[in-house]
C-alpha positions as YAML, in Angstrom:
chain: A
units: angstrom
residues:
- id: 1
  name: MET
  ca: [-17.79, -78.90, -96.92]
- id: 2
  name: SER
  ca: [-17.44, -79.96, -100.47]
- id: 3
  name: VAL
  ca: [-20.74, -80.37, -102.22]
- id: 4
  name: LEU
  ca: [-21.86, -80.96, -105.78]
- id: 5
  name: ALA
  ca: [-23.67, -78.60, -108.11]
- id: 6
  name: SER
  ca: [-24.41, -78.85, -111.80]
- id: 7
  name: PHE
  ca: [-23.07, -76.35, -114.34]
- id: 8
  name: GLY
  ca: [-25.81, -77.19, -116.77]
- id: 9
  name: LYS
  ca: [-24.99, -74.55, -119.38]
- id: 10
  name: THR
  ca: [-21.44, -75.63, -120.20]
- id: 11
  name: ARG
  ca: [-20.48, -75.49, -123.85]
- id: 12
  name: ALA
  ca: [-19.26, -79.06, -123.58]
- id: 13
  name: SER
  ca: [-21.49, -81.86, -122.35]
- id: 14
  name: LEU
  ca: [-23.97, -81.32, -119.53]
- id: 15
  name: ALA
  ca: [-21.44, -82.40, -116.95]
- id: 16
  name: THR
  ca: [-21.91, -82.33, -113.21]
- id: 17
  name: VAL
  ca: [-18.85, -80.73, -111.70]
- id: 18
  name: GLN
  ca: [-17.55, -81.19, -108.18]
- id: 19
  name: VAL
  ca: [-18.03, -78.04, -106.11]
- id: 20
  name: ARG
  ca: [-16.15, -77.58, -102.86]
- id: 21
  name: GLY
  ca: [-17.81, -75.83, -99.95]
- id: 22
  name: ASP
  ca: [-17.15, -74.16, -96.60]
- id: 23
  name: VAL
  ca: [-16.01, -76.41, -93.74]
- id: 24
  name: ALA
  ca: [-17.60, -74.17, -91.11]
- id: 25
  name: GLY
  ca: [-21.06, -74.40, -92.61]
- id: 26
  name: GLY
  ca: [-23.55, -71.66, -91.89]
- id: 27
  name: ASP
  ca: [-26.08, -69.85, -93.99]
- id: 28
  name: GLN
  ca: [-24.70, -68.80, -97.37]
- id: 29
  name: ASP
  ca: [-27.01, -65.78, -97.64]
- id: 30
  name: ALA
  ca: [-25.89, -64.54, -94.24]
- id: 31
  name: LYS
  ca: [-22.29, -64.94, -95.32]
- id: 32
  name: LEU
  ca: [-22.90, -62.87, -98.44]
- id: 33
  name: GLU
  ca: [-24.59, -60.18, -96.36]
- id: 34
  name: ALA
  ca: [-21.37, -59.79, -94.37]
- id: 35
  name: MET
  ca: [-19.26, -59.20, -97.47]
- id: 36
  name: PRO
  ca: [-18.33, -55.81, -98.89]
- id: 37
  name: GLU
  ca: [-20.52, -54.74, -101.82]
- id: 38
  name: PHE
  ca: [-17.83, -55.43, -104.40]
- id: 39
  name: GLU
  ca: [-17.43, -58.97, -103.19]
- id: 40
  name: LYS
  ca: [-21.16, -59.59, -103.53]
- id: 41
  name: ASP
  ca: [-20.93, -58.28, -107.09]
- id: 42
  name: PHE
  ca: [-17.94, -60.53, -107.76]
- id: 43
  name: PHE
  ca: [-19.74, -63.68, -106.66]
- id: 44
  name: SER
  ca: [-22.77, -62.64, -108.70]
- id: 45
  name: PHE
  ca: [-20.42, -62.25, -111.67]
- id: 46
  name: LEU
  ca: [-19.04, -65.73, -111.16]
- id: 47
  name: SER
  ca: [-22.52, -67.21, -110.86]
- id: 48
  name: SER
  ca: [-23.61, -65.61, -114.12]
- id: 49
  name: THR
  ca: [-20.49, -66.64, -116.05]
- id: 50
  name: LEU
  ca: [-19.90, -70.19, -114.83]
- id: 51
  name: GLY
  ca: [-22.32, -71.46, -117.43]
- id: 52
  name: GLU
  ca: [-20.10, -69.96, -120.11]
- id: 53
  name: LEU
  ca: [-16.97, -71.80, -118.95]
- id: 54
  name: GLU
  ca: [-16.14, -74.78, -121.10]
- id: 55
  name: THR
  ca: [-15.59, -77.89, -119.01]
- id: 56
  name: LEU
  ca: [-13.12, -80.39, -120.37]
- id: 57
  name: CYS
  ca: [-13.09, -82.67, -117.34]
- id: 58
  name: VAL
  ca: [-11.63, -86.11, -117.90]
- id: 59
  name: ASN
  ca: [-13.85, -87.82, -115.30]
- id: 60
  name: PRO
  ca: [-16.53, -85.41, -114.10]
- id: 61
  name: PHE
  ca: [-18.27, -86.41, -110.88]
- id: 62
  name: THR
  ca: [-21.96, -87.06, -111.35]
- id: 63
  name: ASP
  ca: [-23.46, -88.21, -108.07]
- id: 64
  name: GLY
  ca: [-25.50, -85.84, -105.97]
- id: 65
  name: GLU
  ca: [-26.26, -82.16, -105.73]
- id: 66
  name: ASN
  ca: [-26.45, -79.62, -102.90]
- id: 67
  name: PRO
  ca: [-26.18, -75.93, -103.79]
- id: 68
  name: SER
  ca: [-25.98, -74.53, -100.25]
- id: 69
  name: GLY
  ca: [-22.21, -74.63, -99.81]
- id: 70
  name: SER
  ca: [-22.60, -75.53, -96.14]
- id: 71
  name: LEU
  ca: [-21.07, -78.43, -94.29]
- id: 72
  name: SER
  ca: [-23.74, -80.31, -92.37]
- id: 73
  name: LYS
  ca: [-22.85, -81.98, -89.09]
- id: 74
  name: SER
  ca: [-23.12, -85.44, -90.61]
- id: 75
  name: GLU
  ca: [-20.86, -84.39, -93.48]
- id: 76
  name: ARG
  ca: [-18.30, -83.00, -91.04]
- id: 77
  name: LEU
  ca: [-18.32, -86.32, -89.20]
- id: 78
  name: ASP
  ca: [-17.75, -88.15, -92.49]
- id: 79
  name: TYR
  ca: [-14.76, -85.93, -93.27]
- id: 80
  name: ILE
  ca: [-13.28, -86.37, -89.78]
- id: 81
  name: LYS
  ca: [-13.73, -90.14, -90.02]
- id: 82
  name: ALA
  ca: [-11.85, -90.20, -93.32]
- id: 83
  name: VAL
  ca: [-8.94, -88.13, -91.98]
- id: 84
  name: LYS
  ca: [-8.66, -90.45, -88.98]
- id: 85
  name: CYS
  ca: [-8.72, -93.41, -91.37]
- id: 86
  name: LEU
  ca: [-5.83, -91.94, -93.37]
- id: 87
  name: GLN
  ca: [-3.90, -91.56, -90.12]
- id: 88
  name: LYS
  ca: [-4.31, -95.30, -89.47]
- id: 89
  name: LEU
  ca: [-3.42, -96.66, -92.90]
- id: 90
  name: PRO
  ca: [0.21, -97.81, -93.24]
- id: 91
  name: SER
  ca: [2.75, -95.48, -94.79]
- id: 92
  name: ARG
  ca: [3.99, -96.07, -98.34]
- id: 93
  name: THR
  ca: [7.18, -94.10, -97.75]
- id: 94
  name: PRO
  ca: [10.25, -96.39, -97.46]
- id: 95
  name: ALA
  ca: [11.98, -96.29, -94.08]
- id: 96
  name: HIS
  ca: [15.25, -95.22, -95.71]
- id: 97
  name: VAL
  ca: [13.45, -92.10, -96.97]
- id: 98
  name: SER
  ca: [11.65, -91.33, -93.71]
- id: 99
  name: ALA
  ca: [12.00, -93.50, -90.64]
- id: 100
  name: GLY
  ca: [9.32, -91.41, -88.94]
- id: 101
  name: ALA
  ca: [6.44, -91.87, -91.37]
- id: 102
  name: ARG
  ca: [3.83, -94.13, -89.79]
- id: 103
  name: SER
  ca: [0.73, -93.56, -91.92]
- id: 104
  name: ARG
  ca: [-0.66, -92.47, -95.27]
- id: 105
  name: PHE
  ca: [-1.35, -89.12, -93.61]
- id: 106
  name: ASP
  ca: [2.38, -88.91, -92.84]
- id: 107
  name: ASP
  ca: [3.26, -89.64, -96.48]
- id: 108
  name: PHE
  ca: [1.89, -86.22, -97.41]
- id: 109
  name: VAL
  ca: [3.82, -84.56, -94.59]
- id: 110
  name: VAL
  ca: [7.06, -86.21, -95.79]
- id: 111
  name: THR
  ca: [6.54, -84.88, -99.31]
- id: 112
  name: HIS
  ca: [6.02, -81.36, -97.99]
- id: 113
  name: ILE
  ca: [9.07, -81.53, -95.72]
- id: 114
  name: GLN
  ca: [11.31, -82.71, -98.54]
- id: 115
  name: GLN
  ca: [10.22, -80.01, -100.98]
- id: 116
  name: THR
  ca: [9.49, -76.96, -98.81]
- id: 117
  name: LEU
  ca: [12.35, -74.84, -100.19]
- id: 118
  name: THR
  ca: [11.30, -75.50, -103.80]
- id: 119
  name: ILE
  ca: [7.52, -75.05, -103.40]
- id: 120
  name: HIS
  ca: [7.27, -71.75, -101.48]
- id: 121
  name: TYR
  ca: [7.92, -68.31, -102.96]
- id: 122
  name: THR
  ca: [8.39, -70.23, -106.20]
- id: 123
  name: GLY
  ca: [6.65, -70.32, -109.56]
- id: 124
  name: ASN
  ca: [5.10, -73.69, -108.78]
- id: 125
  name: PHE
  ca: [3.67, -72.72, -105.37]
- id: 126
  name: MET
  ca: [0.01, -72.40, -106.35]
- id: 127
  name: PRO
  ca: [-0.25, -75.37, -108.76]
- id: 128
  name: TRP
  ca: [1.91, -77.58, -106.52]
- id: 129
  name: HIS
  ca: [-0.36, -77.05, -103.53]
- id: 130
  name: ARG
  ca: [-3.49, -77.40, -105.71]
- id: 131
  name: TRP
  ca: [-2.34, -80.86, -106.79]
- id: 132
  name: PHE
  ca: [-1.24, -81.66, -103.22]
- id: 133
  name: VAL
  ca: [-4.70, -80.91, -101.79]
- id: 134
  name: TYR
  ca: [-6.41, -82.71, -104.68]
- id: 135
  name: GLN
  ca: [-4.36, -85.85, -104.09]
- id: 136
  name: TYR
  ca: [-5.06, -85.71, -100.36]
- id: 137
  name: GLU
  ca: [-8.78, -85.50, -101.14]
- id: 138
  name: LYS
  ca: [-8.38, -88.38, -103.58]
- id: 139
  name: ALA
  ca: [-6.74, -90.51, -100.89]
- id: 140
  name: LEU
  ca: [-9.60, -89.76, -98.48]
- id: 141
  name: ARG
  ca: [-12.11, -90.84, -101.11]
- id: 142
  name: GLU
  ca: [-10.39, -93.85, -102.65]
- id: 143
  name: GLU
  ca: [-8.61, -95.28, -99.60]
- id: 144
  name: CYS
  ca: [-11.01, -94.34, -96.80]
- id: 145
  name: GLY
  ca: [-14.44, -94.43, -98.44]
- id: 146
  name: TYR
  ca: [-15.09, -90.70, -98.08]
- id: 147
  name: GLU
  ca: [-17.92, -89.59, -100.36]
- id: 148
  name: GLY
  ca: [-17.55, -85.84, -99.92]
- id: 149
  name: TYR
  ca: [-14.88, -83.44, -101.13]
- id: 150
  name: GLN
  ca: [-12.15, -81.36, -99.56]
- id: 151
  name: PRO
  ca: [-13.55, -78.51, -97.42]
- id: 152
  name: TYR
  ca: [-12.09, -75.01, -97.23]
- id: 153
  name: TRP
  ca: [-11.75, -72.53, -94.36]
- id: 154
  name: ASP
  ca: [-13.51, -69.27, -95.20]
- id: 155
  name: TRP
  ca: [-10.85, -67.12, -93.47]
- id: 156
  name: PRO
  ca: [-12.77, -63.87, -92.81]
- id: 157
  name: LYS
  ca: [-15.94, -65.50, -91.55]
- id: 158
  name: TYR
  ca: [-14.74, -65.99, -87.97]
- id: 159
  name: ALA
  ca: [-11.66, -63.76, -88.03]
- id: 160
  name: SER
  ca: [-12.58, -62.01, -84.77]
- id: 161
  name: ALA
  ca: [-12.53, -65.29, -82.83]
- id: 162
  name: PRO
  ca: [-11.35, -68.25, -84.93]
- id: 163
  name: GLU
  ca: [-10.83, -70.33, -81.79]
- id: 164
  name: LYS
  ca: [-14.63, -70.24, -81.28]
- id: 165
  name: SER
  ca: [-15.47, -71.12, -84.88]
- id: 166
  name: PRO
  ca: [-16.95, -74.49, -85.87]
- id: 167
  name: ILE
  ca: [-13.47, -75.47, -87.05]
- id: 168
  name: PHE
  ca: [-11.78, -75.09, -83.66]
- id: 169
  name: ASN
  ca: [-14.51, -74.99, -81.01]
- id: 170
  name: GLY
  ca: [-13.62, -78.49, -79.83]
- id: 171
  name: ASP
  ca: [-16.99, -80.17, -80.29]
- id: 172
  name: ARG
  ca: [-17.31, -83.54, -82.01]
- id: 173
  name: TYR
  ca: [-17.94, -81.90, -85.38]
- id: 174
  name: SER
  ca: [-14.81, -79.71, -85.31]
- id: 175
  name: LEU
  ca: [-11.22, -80.37, -86.34]
- id: 176
  name: GLY
  ca: [-10.36, -80.40, -82.66]
- id: 177
  name: GLY
  ca: [-10.12, -77.54, -80.22]
- id: 178
  name: ASN
  ca: [-7.51, -74.89, -79.63]
- id: 179
  name: GLY
  ca: [-4.53, -75.75, -77.47]
- id: 180
  name: GLU
  ca: [-4.96, -75.33, -73.74]
- id: 181
  name: TYR
  ca: [-4.05, -71.80, -72.67]
- id: 182
  name: ILE
  ca: [-0.55, -71.29, -71.37]
- id: 183
  name: ALA
  ca: [1.19, -67.94, -70.91]
- id: 184
  name: HIS
  ca: [3.69, -67.57, -73.75]
- id: 185
  name: ASN
  ca: [5.19, -65.31, -76.36]
- id: 186
  name: GLY
  ca: [4.08, -65.50, -79.98]
- id: 187
  name: PRO
  ca: [5.98, -67.49, -82.60]
- id: 188
  name: VAL
  ca: [9.20, -66.27, -84.12]
- id: 189
  name: ILE
  ca: [9.60, -66.74, -87.87]
- id: 190
  name: SER
  ca: [13.17, -67.75, -88.62]
- id: 191
  name: PRO
  ca: [14.09, -68.06, -92.30]
- id: 192
  name: PRO
  ca: [15.25, -71.50, -93.47]
- id: 193
  name: SER
  ca: [18.96, -72.13, -93.35]
- id: 194
  name: GLY
  ca: [20.79, -70.75, -96.36]
- id: 195
  name: VAL
  ca: [18.16, -68.32, -97.65]
- id: 196
  name: GLY
  ca: [19.01, -65.27, -95.51]
- id: 197
  name: GLY
  ca: [16.78, -62.82, -93.65]
- id: 198
  name: GLY
  ca: [16.18, -62.15, -89.96]
- id: 199
  name: ASP
  ca: [13.80, -63.39, -87.28]
- id: 200
  name: ILE
  ca: [10.29, -61.91, -87.04]
- id: 201
  name: GLN
  ca: [8.30, -61.86, -83.79]
- id: 202
  name: LEU
  ca: [4.56, -62.48, -84.21]
- id: 203
  name: PRO
  ca: [1.75, -62.02, -81.65]
- id: 204
  name: ALA
  ca: [0.60, -64.96, -79.57]
- id: 205
  name: GLY
  ca: [-2.74, -66.69, -79.91]
- id: 206
  name: VAL
  ca: [-4.97, -67.64, -77.00]
- id: 207
  name: GLY
  ca: [-3.89, -71.27, -76.67]
- id: 208
  name: GLY
  ca: [-0.37, -72.59, -76.95]
- id: 209
  name: GLY
  ca: [-0.72, -75.96, -75.22]
- id: 210
  name: TYR
  ca: [-1.95, -79.41, -76.17]
- id: 211
  name: VAL
  ca: [-5.23, -79.97, -78.01]
- id: 212
  name: VAL
  ca: [-7.42, -81.83, -75.50]
- id: 213
  name: THR
  ca: [-10.92, -81.46, -76.97]
- id: 214
  name: GLY
  ca: [-12.65, -82.62, -80.13]
- id: 215
  name: PRO
  ca: [-11.91, -85.42, -82.61]
- id: 216
  name: PHE
  ca: [-8.17, -84.73, -82.75]
- id: 217
  name: ALA
  ca: [-7.59, -84.36, -79.01]
- id: 218
  name: ASN
  ca: [-4.26, -85.91, -78.03]
- id: 219
  name: MET
  ca: [-3.47, -86.65, -81.68]
- id: 220
  name: THR
  ca: [0.09, -87.90, -82.19]
- id: 221
  name: VAL
  ca: [2.36, -85.93, -84.52]
- id: 222
  name: ASN
  ca: [5.13, -88.21, -85.82]
- id: 223
  name: LEU
  ca: [7.35, -85.98, -87.97]
- id: 224
  name: GLY
  ca: [9.30, -82.76, -87.55]
- id: 225
  name: PRO
  ca: [9.64, -80.09, -86.60]
- id: 226
  name: VAL
  ca: [12.42, -79.12, -88.97]
- id: 227
  name: GLY
  ca: [13.02, -75.84, -87.21]
- id: 228
  name: GLY
  ca: [12.83, -75.64, -83.44]
- id: 229
  name: LEU
  ca: [9.50, -74.51, -81.98]
- id: 230
  name: GLN
  ca: [8.70, -73.19, -78.53]
- id: 231
  name: GLY
  ca: [9.07, -76.15, -76.21]
- id: 232
  name: THR
  ca: [9.96, -78.54, -79.03]
- id: 233
  name: SER
  ca: [13.46, -79.25, -80.33]
- id: 234
  name: PRO
  ca: [14.04, -80.05, -84.02]
- id: 235
  name: GLY
  ca: [13.20, -83.63, -84.91]
- id: 236
  name: PRO
  ca: [15.81, -86.19, -86.00]
- id: 237
  name: ASP
  ca: [16.96, -86.68, -89.58]
- id: 238
  name: GLY
  ca: [15.94, -83.20, -90.68]
- id: 239
  name: GLY
  ca: [12.39, -83.76, -89.45]
- id: 240
  name: LEU
  ca: [11.98, -87.08, -91.27]
- id: 241
  name: GLY
  ca: [12.82, -89.23, -88.26]
- id: 242
  name: TYR
  ca: [10.36, -90.57, -85.71]
- id: 243
  name: ASN
  ca: [9.49, -87.91, -83.14]
- id: 244
  name: PRO
  ca: [6.09, -88.74, -81.57]
- id: 245
  name: ARG
  ca: [4.45, -85.96, -79.56]
- id: 246
  name: ARG
  ca: [1.01, -84.47, -78.96]
- id: 247
  name: LEU
  ca: [-0.64, -81.92, -81.22]
- id: 248
  name: LYS
  ca: [-0.46, -78.29, -80.05]
- id: 249
  name: ARG
  ca: [-2.30, -75.21, -81.32]
- id: 250
  name: ASP
  ca: [-2.25, -71.52, -80.57]
- id: 251
  name: VAL
  ca: [-5.34, -70.27, -82.42]
- id: 252
  name: GLY
  ca: [-6.32, -66.65, -81.87]
- id: 253
  name: PRO
  ca: [-7.70, -63.59, -83.68]
- id: 254
  name: ALA
  ca: [-4.62, -61.37, -84.08]
- id: 255
  name: MET
  ca: [-3.14, -62.99, -87.19]
- id: 256
  name: ASN
  ca: [-6.51, -63.80, -88.77]
- id: 257
  name: GLN
  ca: [-7.78, -60.22, -88.43]
- id: 258
  name: ARG
  ca: [-4.52, -58.71, -89.63]
- id: 259
  name: TYR
  ca: [-3.80, -60.88, -92.65]
- id: 260
  name: ALA
  ca: [-6.97, -62.70, -93.76]
- id: 261
  name: ASN
  ca: [-10.00, -60.42, -93.39]
- id: 262
  name: TYR
  ca: [-12.67, -59.49, -95.94]
- id: 263
  name: THR
  ca: [-10.55, -56.60, -97.22]
- id: 264
  name: THR
  ca: [-7.74, -59.05, -97.94]
- id: 265
  name: VAL
  ca: [-10.09, -61.29, -99.91]
- id: 266
  name: LEU
  ca: [-11.39, -58.31, -101.88]
- id: 267
  name: ASN
  ca: [-7.90, -57.00, -102.63]
- id: 268
  name: LEU
  ca: [-6.76, -60.41, -103.85]
- id: 269
  name: LEU
  ca: [-9.60, -60.55, -106.36]
- id: 270
  name: LEU
  ca: [-8.69, -57.07, -107.62]
- id: 271
  name: LYS
  ca: [-5.05, -57.82, -108.40]
- id: 272
  name: PRO
  ca: [-4.38, -57.34, -112.14]
- id: 273
  name: ASN
  ca: [-1.59, -59.90, -112.59]
- id: 274
  name: ILE
  ca: [-0.08, -62.96, -110.97]
- id: 275
  name: SER
  ca: [2.91, -61.07, -109.56]
- id: 276
  name: GLU
  ca: [0.75, -58.66, -107.57]
- id: 277
  name: TYR
  ca: [-1.65, -61.42, -106.57]
- id: 278
  name: ARG
  ca: [1.09, -63.57, -105.13]
- id: 279
  name: LEU
  ca: [2.83, -60.67, -103.41]
- id: 280
  name: LEU
  ca: [-0.36, -60.10, -101.42]
- id: 281
  name: SER
  ca: [-1.29, -63.76, -101.01]
- id: 282
  name: GLU
  ca: [2.10, -65.01, -99.85]
- id: 283
  name: GLY
  ca: [3.54, -61.81, -98.44]
- id: 284
  name: VAL
  ca: [7.06, -60.44, -98.59]
- id: 285
  name: PRO
  ca: [9.79, -62.75, -97.26]
- id: 286
  name: TYR
  ca: [11.61, -61.61, -94.12]
- id: 287
  name: THR
  ca: [9.07, -58.87, -93.32]
- id: 288
  name: VAL
  ca: [5.95, -58.68, -91.17]
- id: 289
  name: GLU
  ca: [3.85, -58.67, -94.37]
- id: 290
  name: ILE
  ca: [3.30, -62.42, -94.46]
- id: 291
  name: GLY
  ca: [-0.05, -62.37, -96.31]
- id: 292
  name: PRO
  ca: [-3.03, -64.67, -95.74]
- id: 293
  name: HIS
  ca: [-0.94, -67.74, -96.54]
- id: 294
  name: GLY
  ca: [1.46, -67.19, -93.66]
- id: 295
  name: GLY
  ca: [-1.12, -65.35, -91.57]
- id: 296
  name: ILE
  ca: [-3.44, -68.34, -91.37]
- id: 297
  name: HIS
  ca: [-0.61, -70.81, -90.83]
- id: 298
  name: TYR
  ca: [0.33, -68.72, -87.81]
- id: 299
  name: THR
  ca: [-3.32, -68.42, -86.79]
- id: 300
  name: ILE
  ca: [-3.19, -72.20, -86.33]
- id: 301
  name: SER
  ca: [0.39, -72.07, -85.01]
- id: 302
  name: GLY
  ca: [1.46, -74.54, -82.33]
- id: 303
  name: ASP
  ca: [3.19, -77.80, -83.24]
- id: 304
  name: PRO
  ca: [3.42, -78.72, -86.06]
- id: 305
  name: GLY
  ca: [1.40, -75.76, -87.36]
- id: 306
  name: ALA
  ca: [4.09, -73.14, -86.78]
- id: 307
  name: ASP
  ca: [6.73, -75.18, -88.62]
- id: 308
  name: LEU
  ca: [6.51, -74.39, -92.33]
- id: 309
  name: PHE
  ca: [7.97, -77.75, -93.31]
- id: 310
  name: THR
  ca: [5.77, -79.97, -91.13]
- id: 311
  name: SER
  ca: [2.57, -77.90, -91.14]
- id: 312
  name: PRO
  ca: [0.49, -80.49, -93.11]
- id: 313
  name: GLY
  ca: [0.72, -82.62, -89.96]
- id: 314
  name: ASP
  ca: [-2.14, -80.57, -88.46]
- id: 315
  name: PRO
  ca: [-5.49, -81.48, -90.09]
- id: 316
  name: ALA
  ca: [-6.32, -77.75, -90.19]
- id: 317
  name: PHE
  ca: [-3.60, -77.27, -92.84]
- id: 318
  name: TRP
  ca: [-5.82, -78.86, -95.44]
- id: 319
  name: VAL
  ca: [-8.83, -76.58, -95.00]
- id: 320
  name: HIS
  ca: [-6.51, -73.55, -95.05]
- id: 321
  name: HIS
  ca: [-4.98, -74.62, -98.35]
- id: 322
  name: GLY
  ca: [-8.45, -75.40, -99.65]
- id: 323
  name: MET
  ca: [-9.15, -71.67, -99.23]
- id: 324
  name: MET
  ca: [-5.81, -70.75, -100.80]
- id: 325
  name: ASP
  ca: [-6.84, -72.73, -103.86]
- id: 326
  name: ARG
  ca: [-10.36, -71.29, -103.78]
- id: 327
  name: MET
  ca: [-9.05, -67.73, -103.96]
- id: 328
  name: TRP
  ca: [-6.69, -68.54, -106.83]
- id: 329
  name: THR
  ca: [-9.50, -70.37, -108.66]
- id: 330
  name: PHE
  ca: [-11.77, -67.31, -108.36]
- id: 331
  name: TRP
  ca: [-8.98, -64.98, -109.46]
- id: 332
  name: GLN
  ca: [-8.28, -67.17, -112.50]
- id: 333
  name: ALA
  ca: [-11.99, -67.25, -113.40]
- id: 334
  name: VAL
  ca: [-12.03, -63.48, -113.93]
- id: 335
  name: ASP
  ca: [-9.86, -63.87, -117.05]
- id: 336
  name: PRO
  ca: [-9.48, -67.60, -117.64]
- id: 337
  name: LYS
  ca: [-7.88, -67.53, -121.08]
- id: 338
  name: LYS
  ca: [-4.98, -65.49, -119.72]
- id: 339
  name: ARG
  ca: [-4.79, -66.60, -116.11]
- id: 340
  name: HIS
  ca: [-4.89, -70.34, -116.72]
- id: 341
  name: LYS
  ca: [-1.47, -69.86, -118.32]
- id: 342
  name: GLU
  ca: [-0.12, -67.11, -116.05]
- id: 343
  name: LEU
  ca: [2.48, -68.74, -113.84]
- id: 344
  name: ASN
  ca: [5.52, -66.58, -113.19]
- id: 345
  name: GLY
  ca: [5.34, -64.00, -110.43]
- id: 346
  name: GLY
  ca: [8.40, -61.73, -110.37]
- id: 347
  name: ASP
  ca: [10.86, -62.95, -107.76]
- id: 348
  name: TYR
  ca: [8.34, -65.68, -106.91]
- id: 349
  name: GLY
  ca: [8.43, -67.08, -110.43]
- id: 350
  name: HIS
  ca: [11.59, -69.15, -110.09]
- id: 351
  name: ILE
  ca: [12.24, -72.72, -108.91]
- id: 352
  name: THR
  ca: [14.02, -71.75, -105.68]
- id: 353
  name: TRP
  ca: [12.75, -69.92, -102.59]
- id: 354
  name: ALA
  ca: [12.36, -66.25, -103.67]
- id: 355
  name: ASN
  ca: [15.04, -66.96, -106.30]
- id: 356
  name: SER
  ca: [17.65, -67.77, -103.64]
- id: 357
  name: PRO
  ca: [19.94, -69.20, -104.89]
- id: 358
  name: THR
  ca: [19.44, -67.74, -108.35]
- id: 359
  name: SER
  ca: [17.50, -70.12, -110.58]
- id: 360
  name: ARG
  ca: [15.47, -70.32, -113.79]
- id: 361
  name: LYS
  ca: [11.79, -69.47, -114.03]
- id: 362
  name: ALA
  ca: [9.22, -72.20, -113.43]
- id: 363
  name: ARG
  ca: [7.61, -73.58, -116.58]
- id: 364
  name: LEU
  ca: [4.22, -75.03, -117.38]
- id: 365
  name: ASP
  ca: [5.92, -78.28, -118.41]
- id: 366
  name: ASP
  ca: [7.62, -78.67, -115.02]
- id: 367
  name: VAL
  ca: [6.63, -81.74, -113.02]
- id: 368
  name: ILE
  ca: [4.81, -81.54, -109.68]
- id: 369
  name: ASP
  ca: [6.47, -84.29, -107.66]
- id: 370
  name: MET
  ca: [4.39, -85.89, -104.91]
- id: 371
  name: GLY
  ca: [7.08, -88.32, -103.77]
- id: 372
  name: PHE
  ca: [5.58, -91.49, -102.30]
- id: 373
  name: ALA
  ca: [2.34, -89.75, -101.34]
- id: 374
  name: ALA
  ca: [0.67, -89.65, -104.75]
- id: 375
  name: PRO
  ca: [1.23, -89.58, -108.53]
- id: 376
  name: SER
  ca: [3.00, -86.65, -110.16]
- id: 377
  name: ALA
  ca: [1.56, -84.24, -112.73]
- id: 378
  name: LYS
  ca: [2.71, -81.41, -114.96]
- id: 379
  name: ILE
  ca: [1.91, -77.86, -113.91]
- id: 380
  name: LYS
  ca: [0.04, -77.20, -117.16]
- id: 381
  name: ASP
  ca: [-2.39, -80.01, -116.36]
- id: 382
  name: VAL
  ca: [-3.60, -78.45, -113.09]
- id: 383
  name: MET
  ca: [-3.84, -74.76, -114.01]
- id: 384
  name: ASP
  ca: [-7.56, -75.06, -114.82]
- id: 385
  name: THR
  ca: [-9.81, -76.77, -112.28]
- id: 386
  name: LEU
  ca: [-12.47, -77.35, -114.95]
- id: 387
  name: SER
  ca: [-10.30, -79.42, -117.27]
- id: 388
  name: GLY
  ca: [-7.90, -82.33, -117.26]
- id: 389
  name: PRO
  ca: [-7.76, -84.53, -114.16]
- id: 390
  name: LEU
  ca: [-9.38, -82.08, -111.74]
- id: 391
  name: CYS
  ca: [-12.99, -81.05, -112.48]
- id: 392
  name: TYR
  ca: [-14.13, -78.90, -109.55]
- id: 393
  name: PHE
  ca: [-15.10, -75.35, -108.63]
- id: 394
  name: TYR
  ca: [-15.90, -73.56, -105.37]
- id: 395
  name: LEU
  ca: [-18.92, -71.94, -103.77]
...
């Protein structure tokens, strides 16, 4: 759960900065005890240096304080209520753009569908998704009265049984349960049309059917999938047409343990440059090395979770990408003067999917387009979470 904590020793004013916390809750000290020694040292390093970071926040948040980093049950209920509210508000996307969008929640899915091939394995991947998650949080707060902040999913914490975690255990405080168990094969990753590469078979989770427990039981998914999924044909109009169906999940430990464990988190923090960081974080296209980004998407799996284009249609997408942003924020904080400007990442530094077709490098002045979901921004304005329009950090 997102909480607030004061960075009282900033070189600017004594601002109170939004701090995002762990959706699953739990005791922070116990969590630290489970980490490798280096990771404990890293978080100690961050704690000791945060006071030296200059905050240049445009509108720093100032109400409230809770240093625990845990999501209480009442706070989880508030977050769930806000997400459900967003799913009921009318869409702002014109019907000629997407005939299938039925809600403000869907507006964000439309934007992701339309831009998938120019926001993955690209130079704008990390800042684009940072702004995407921030604007989603902003919609929850400003349009649905939510007073908290966007939670993240601490990937390693329940890697051995994510389906039993507070995120997916199916109680009233969760993001809904796993899908009902059905015998099935795991998902097959098929590269998007026109970018090349072969199919990759992944292991199955321990669900596969409809979500029938928790707050998002029997939730209706309106858009996608763009690619065909097991038991679901591609949706009309390239996934932008109306295709109502029930939410499915296939949560299980195999992908979480393989791609998003404590060793993964440690290795990410150790990467010396953005190219190596992103190669681990996002994986290698068309291979089984799909990194924590793909690994957690396929931990959720199901429909729409296993469809790269439509994946924001599962509420679990947003806590996963909260953690993606958390890891990048920590990595940047190790050397902020350099890493708040470090954008290009080898073959992932261009403006097309893994530079296919060949394209120029992404630039800090490039615009992050949110379509009809939210306002746009320039990449350079979202590279530092403690300046400009953002103003947050993570526990």
